[in-house]
Every structure is written in structure tokens, then in C-alpha cells.
Short mmCIF file of C-alpha atoms in Angstrom, two decimals:
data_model
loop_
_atom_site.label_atom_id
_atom_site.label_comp_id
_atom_site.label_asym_id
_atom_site.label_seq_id
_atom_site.Cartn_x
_atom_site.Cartn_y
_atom_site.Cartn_z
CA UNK A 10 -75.11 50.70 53.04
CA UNK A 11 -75.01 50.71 49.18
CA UNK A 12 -72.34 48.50 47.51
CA UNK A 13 -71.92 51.67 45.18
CA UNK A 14 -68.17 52.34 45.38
CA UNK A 15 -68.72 55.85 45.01
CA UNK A 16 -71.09 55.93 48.09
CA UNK A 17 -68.66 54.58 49.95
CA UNK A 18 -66.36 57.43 50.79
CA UNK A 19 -67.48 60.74 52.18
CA UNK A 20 -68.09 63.52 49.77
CA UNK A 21 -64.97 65.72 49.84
CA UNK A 22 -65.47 69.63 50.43
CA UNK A 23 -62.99 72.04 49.37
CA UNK A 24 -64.32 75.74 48.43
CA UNK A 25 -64.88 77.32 51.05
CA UNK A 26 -68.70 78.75 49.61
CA UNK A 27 -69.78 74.97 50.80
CA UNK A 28 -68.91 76.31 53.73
CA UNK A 29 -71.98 78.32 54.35
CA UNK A 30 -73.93 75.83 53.16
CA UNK A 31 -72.95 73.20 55.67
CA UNK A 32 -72.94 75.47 58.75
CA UNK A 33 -76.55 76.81 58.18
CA UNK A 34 -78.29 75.79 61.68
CA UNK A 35 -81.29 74.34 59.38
CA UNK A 36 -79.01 73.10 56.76
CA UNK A 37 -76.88 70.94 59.57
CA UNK A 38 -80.56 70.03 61.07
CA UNK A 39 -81.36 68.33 57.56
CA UNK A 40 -77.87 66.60 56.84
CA UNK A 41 -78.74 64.85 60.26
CA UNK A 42 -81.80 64.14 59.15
CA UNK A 43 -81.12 62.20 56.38
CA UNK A 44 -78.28 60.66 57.70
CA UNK A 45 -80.59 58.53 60.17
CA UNK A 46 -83.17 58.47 57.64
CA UNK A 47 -81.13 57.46 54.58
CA UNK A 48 -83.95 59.14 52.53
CA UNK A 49 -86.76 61.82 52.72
CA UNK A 50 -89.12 64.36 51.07
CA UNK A 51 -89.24 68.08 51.92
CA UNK A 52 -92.51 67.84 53.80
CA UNK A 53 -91.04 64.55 55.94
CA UNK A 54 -87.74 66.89 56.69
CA UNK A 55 -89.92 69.93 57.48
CA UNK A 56 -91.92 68.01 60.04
CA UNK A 57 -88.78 66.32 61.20
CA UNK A 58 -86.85 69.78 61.81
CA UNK A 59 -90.50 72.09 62.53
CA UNK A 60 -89.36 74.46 59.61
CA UNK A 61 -91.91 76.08 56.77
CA UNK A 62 -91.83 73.18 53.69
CA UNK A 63 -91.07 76.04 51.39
CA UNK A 64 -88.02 76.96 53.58
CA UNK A 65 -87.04 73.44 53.70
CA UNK A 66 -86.72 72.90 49.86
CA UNK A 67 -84.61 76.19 49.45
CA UNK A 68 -82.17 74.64 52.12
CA UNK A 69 -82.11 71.46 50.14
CA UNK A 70 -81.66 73.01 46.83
CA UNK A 71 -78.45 74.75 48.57
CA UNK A 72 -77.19 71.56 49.77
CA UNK A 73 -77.94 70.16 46.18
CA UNK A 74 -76.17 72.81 44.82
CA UNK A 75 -72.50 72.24 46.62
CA UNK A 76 -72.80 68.68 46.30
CA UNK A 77 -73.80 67.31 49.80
CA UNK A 78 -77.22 66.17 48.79
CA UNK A 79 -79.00 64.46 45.57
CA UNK A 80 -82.34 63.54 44.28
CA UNK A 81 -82.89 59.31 45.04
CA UNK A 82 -83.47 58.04 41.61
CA UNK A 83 -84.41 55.11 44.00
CA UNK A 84 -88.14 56.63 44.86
CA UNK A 85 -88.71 58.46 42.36
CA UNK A 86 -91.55 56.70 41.16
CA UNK A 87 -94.12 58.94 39.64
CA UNK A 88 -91.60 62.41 38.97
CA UNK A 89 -94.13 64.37 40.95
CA UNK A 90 -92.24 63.99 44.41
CA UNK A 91 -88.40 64.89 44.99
CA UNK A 92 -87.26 62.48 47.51
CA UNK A 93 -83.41 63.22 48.87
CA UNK A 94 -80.42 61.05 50.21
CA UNK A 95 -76.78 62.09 50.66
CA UNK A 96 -74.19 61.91 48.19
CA UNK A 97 -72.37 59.46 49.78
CA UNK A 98 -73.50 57.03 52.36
CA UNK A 99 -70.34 58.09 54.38
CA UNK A 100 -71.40 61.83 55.05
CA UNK A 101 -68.81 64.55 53.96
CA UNK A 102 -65.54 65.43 55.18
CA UNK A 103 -63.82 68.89 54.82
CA UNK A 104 -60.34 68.90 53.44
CA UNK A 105 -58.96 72.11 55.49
CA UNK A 106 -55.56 71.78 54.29
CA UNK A 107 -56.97 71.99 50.47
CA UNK A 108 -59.29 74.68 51.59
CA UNK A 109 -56.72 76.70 53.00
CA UNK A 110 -55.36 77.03 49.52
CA UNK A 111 -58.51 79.02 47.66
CA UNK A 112 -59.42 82.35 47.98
CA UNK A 113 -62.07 82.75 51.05
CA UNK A 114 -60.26 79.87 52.49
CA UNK A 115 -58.72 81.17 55.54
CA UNK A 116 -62.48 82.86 56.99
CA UNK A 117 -64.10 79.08 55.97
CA UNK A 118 -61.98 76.87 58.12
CA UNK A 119 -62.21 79.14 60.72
CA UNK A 120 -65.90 78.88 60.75
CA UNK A 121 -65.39 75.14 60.58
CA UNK A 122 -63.41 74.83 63.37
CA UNK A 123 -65.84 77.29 65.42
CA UNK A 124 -68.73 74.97 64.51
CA UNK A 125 -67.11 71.34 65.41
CA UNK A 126 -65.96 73.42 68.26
CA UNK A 127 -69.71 74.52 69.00
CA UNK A 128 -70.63 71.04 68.60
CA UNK A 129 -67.78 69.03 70.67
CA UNK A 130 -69.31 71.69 73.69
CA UNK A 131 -72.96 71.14 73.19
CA UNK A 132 -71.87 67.19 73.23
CA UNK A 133 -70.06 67.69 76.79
CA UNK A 134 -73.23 69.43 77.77
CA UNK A 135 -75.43 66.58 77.23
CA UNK A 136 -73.44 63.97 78.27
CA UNK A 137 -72.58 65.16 81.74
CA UNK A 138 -76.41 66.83 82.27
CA UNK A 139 -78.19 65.08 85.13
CA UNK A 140 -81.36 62.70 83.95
CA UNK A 141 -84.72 63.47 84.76
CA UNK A 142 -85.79 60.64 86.35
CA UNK A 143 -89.46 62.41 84.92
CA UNK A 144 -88.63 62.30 81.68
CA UNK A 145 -86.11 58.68 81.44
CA UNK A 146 -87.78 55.78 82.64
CA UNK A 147 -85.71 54.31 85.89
CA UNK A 148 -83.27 57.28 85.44
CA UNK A 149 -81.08 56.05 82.86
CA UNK A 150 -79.32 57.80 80.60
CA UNK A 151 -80.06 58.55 76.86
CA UNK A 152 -76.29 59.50 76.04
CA UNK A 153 -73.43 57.68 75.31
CA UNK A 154 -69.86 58.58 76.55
CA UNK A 155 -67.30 56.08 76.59
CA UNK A 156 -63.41 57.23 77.00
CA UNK A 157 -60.91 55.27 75.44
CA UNK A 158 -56.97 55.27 75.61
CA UNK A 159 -54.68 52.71 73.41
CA UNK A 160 -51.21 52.44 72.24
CA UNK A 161 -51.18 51.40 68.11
CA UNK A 162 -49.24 51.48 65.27
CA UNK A 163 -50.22 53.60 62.81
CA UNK A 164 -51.79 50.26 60.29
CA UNK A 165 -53.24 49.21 64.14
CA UNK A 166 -55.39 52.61 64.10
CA UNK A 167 -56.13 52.58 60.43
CA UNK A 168 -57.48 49.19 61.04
CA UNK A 169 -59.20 50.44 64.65
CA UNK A 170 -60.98 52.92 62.76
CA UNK A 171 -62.06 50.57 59.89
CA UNK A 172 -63.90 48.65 62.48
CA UNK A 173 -65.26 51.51 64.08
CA UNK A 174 -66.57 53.07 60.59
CA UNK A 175 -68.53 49.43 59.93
CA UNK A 176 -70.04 49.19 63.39
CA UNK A 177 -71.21 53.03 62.83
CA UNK A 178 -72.36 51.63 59.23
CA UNK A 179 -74.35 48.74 60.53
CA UNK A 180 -76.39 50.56 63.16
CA UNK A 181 -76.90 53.42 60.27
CA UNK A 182 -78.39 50.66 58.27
CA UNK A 183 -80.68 49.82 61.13
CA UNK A 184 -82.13 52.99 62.05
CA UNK A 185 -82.77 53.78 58.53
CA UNK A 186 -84.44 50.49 58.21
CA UNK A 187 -86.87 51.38 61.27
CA UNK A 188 -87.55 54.80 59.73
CA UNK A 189 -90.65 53.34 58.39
CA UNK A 190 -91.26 50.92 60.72
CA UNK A 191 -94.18 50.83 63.09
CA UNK A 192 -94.00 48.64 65.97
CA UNK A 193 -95.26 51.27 69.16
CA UNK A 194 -91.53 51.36 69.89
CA UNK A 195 -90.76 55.15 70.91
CA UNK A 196 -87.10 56.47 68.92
CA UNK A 197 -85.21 59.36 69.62
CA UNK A 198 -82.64 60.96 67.32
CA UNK A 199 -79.15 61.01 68.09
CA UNK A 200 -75.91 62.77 67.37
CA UNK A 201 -72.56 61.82 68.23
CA UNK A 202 -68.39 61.94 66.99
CA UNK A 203 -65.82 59.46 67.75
CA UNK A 204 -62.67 61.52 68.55
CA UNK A 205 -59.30 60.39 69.16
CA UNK A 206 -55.50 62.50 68.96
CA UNK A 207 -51.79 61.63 70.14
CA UNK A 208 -51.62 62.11 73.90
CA UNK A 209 -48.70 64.88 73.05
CA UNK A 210 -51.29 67.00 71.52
CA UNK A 211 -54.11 66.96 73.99
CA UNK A 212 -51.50 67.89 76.37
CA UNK A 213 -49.81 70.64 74.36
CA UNK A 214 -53.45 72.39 74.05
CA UNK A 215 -54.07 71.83 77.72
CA UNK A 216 -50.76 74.02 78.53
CA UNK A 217 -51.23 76.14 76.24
CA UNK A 218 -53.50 78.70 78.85
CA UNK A 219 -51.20 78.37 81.16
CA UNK A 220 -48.09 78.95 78.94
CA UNK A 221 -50.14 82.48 78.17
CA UNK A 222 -50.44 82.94 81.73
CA UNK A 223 -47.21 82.31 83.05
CA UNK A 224 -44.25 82.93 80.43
#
């Protein structure tokens, strides 16, 4: 990771047009893209993602446009090739209590929420699908799923998640360090959360069916 303070915390989206230009399928495809890549040109993210180059670079000018991407002054080294990177080497996080307050606001964090949603499901999927032994070599598994339960302070979990964040950083720095390596080794991309809430609240959405059920 950059020592560039501003890199260093996740771009902050509040209008609720960025919206749309997160949750494109394509657009989402390309965030992850350069997240594990740290940088790219539109013809490296069109092979990476099997879309047209010419649809690629309207995708990235939209991302461009609400902030989430940038131009790498980095590799630009003759002005005739674009190459991308994130604004922020911590991704983007959506403020939905800020977002709630604009016009458009109230549609946009429902799509949000519909999305992570989408995603937290698709996650599940994977995670609990049964390996090919065909396809994985000795059967093992290419997904990672480890539950975890403490009790903290509230400093204790700011500090948990400090150390979680710089773990997450240092393996980011790796795979975008082997982007352009060639050793034979075979690399798959990956996508994954960390999630963590109060016990009380993962039990008060539990009920909540059967509250509906049974008044």
C-alpha cells in the first residue's frame, strides 16, 4: 500500500447517482479487478472480465466520473495508454446515513442493501458448495469460511479491526505484486467480506419471521 495519506482511507460515497455506478454487474466486475490488480488498462480489464474493450472504457469513464476510479500518473509513461487504479487503496465505503439525507436517497440505499445482500448469498453459496474433486486437486477447498465469536470493548474491536484491515492490506500488496509475475504458478481470483454485529442484533433479525408469523 501507498504511504499517501489520502490513499489510505476508503473513498466516501454519498449521492446516491454513485449508486448506479457501483452496482453495474460490469462496473462491480472491474472495481474487483483492480482491487487485486492495483493497476490496469482497458484492454487488460476487458480480457480480465470477457467484455468488448470499447464497453470496458465507457464503464471506467463512469467510475471516473463519481470518483471511485483515477488515471495512475504512476504508468503513464508515453500519454498514449490510460492505465487505472482506485482512488484510494482502501476501496470505497457508502455512508447510508448521509445518503439517506439527499434527494434519490431513500431508492439508493435500498439498492445497496439489495446488492451486499445479493452478495452475502452468493458468498454462502460458494462456501458451503461441495468440491469437485475433478476440478480441486485432492478435493480441497478453494473458499475460505472461518466463524468467529468474541467479547470486546469497543477500543478492543476498533483495534481487532485495525489488525484485520493490515493483514487484508498485506496480502493485497502481494497479489498485486504477482499480477505480473510469471512463475507457472496457476491464480485464481477471489472475493470475500469480513462481517461481524452484536449478538442482540443477529438474534433480533432471526425472530423477526417468526414474530410476523406468530403475533
Amino acid at each position: 500500500m501507498t504511504d499517501d495519506p489520502p490513499r489510505l482511507s476508503p473513498t466516501r460515497l454519498i449521492d446516491p447517482k454513485a449508486v448506479l455506478a457501483v452496482t453495474h454487474p460490469v462496473r462491480m466486475r472491474l472495481l474487483g479487478e483492480l482491487s487485486r490488480s492495483g493497476t490496469a488498462r482497458a484492454v487488460d480489464l476487458a480480457a480480465a472480465v470477457d467484455e468488448p474493450a470499447n464497453s470496458v472504457s465507457f464503464h471506467l469513464r463512469q467510475l471516473a466520473k463519481h470518483g471511485l476510479i483515477e488515471e495512475n500518473p504512476e504508468r503513464a509513461e508515453n500519454g498514449r495508454e490510460r492505465w487505472w487504479r482506485l482512488t484510494s487503496d482502501r476501496g470505497f465505503e457508502i455512508d447510508l446515513d448521509a445518503m439517506l439525507r439527499r434527494d434519490g436517497g431513500q431508492p439508493a440505499v435500498v439498492t445497496v442493501r439489495r446488492v451486499a445482500e445479493a452478495h452475502v448469498l452468493a458468498l454462502h453459496r460458494a462456501v458451503h458448495r461441495t468440491p469437485d474433486p475433478t476440478d480441486v486437486p485432492s478435493g480441497e477447498r478453494r473458499t475460505i469460511s472461518d466463524d468467529f465469536a468474541v467479547r470486546l470493548s469497543d477500543t478492543e474491536l476498533q483495534q481487532m479491526r485495525r489488525e484485520v484491515a493490515e493483514l487484508l492490506d498485506r496480502w493485497t500488496d502481494i497479489s498485486r505484486t504477482l499480477t505480473e509475475v510469471e512463475d507457472g504458478q496457476e491464480r485464481h481470483a477471489y472475493y470475500g467480506v469480513v462481517l461481524g454485529a452484536l449478538v442482540q442484533d443477529i438474534s433480533a433479525v432471526d425472530d423477526a419471521p417468526q414474530r410476523e408469523q406468530h403475533p
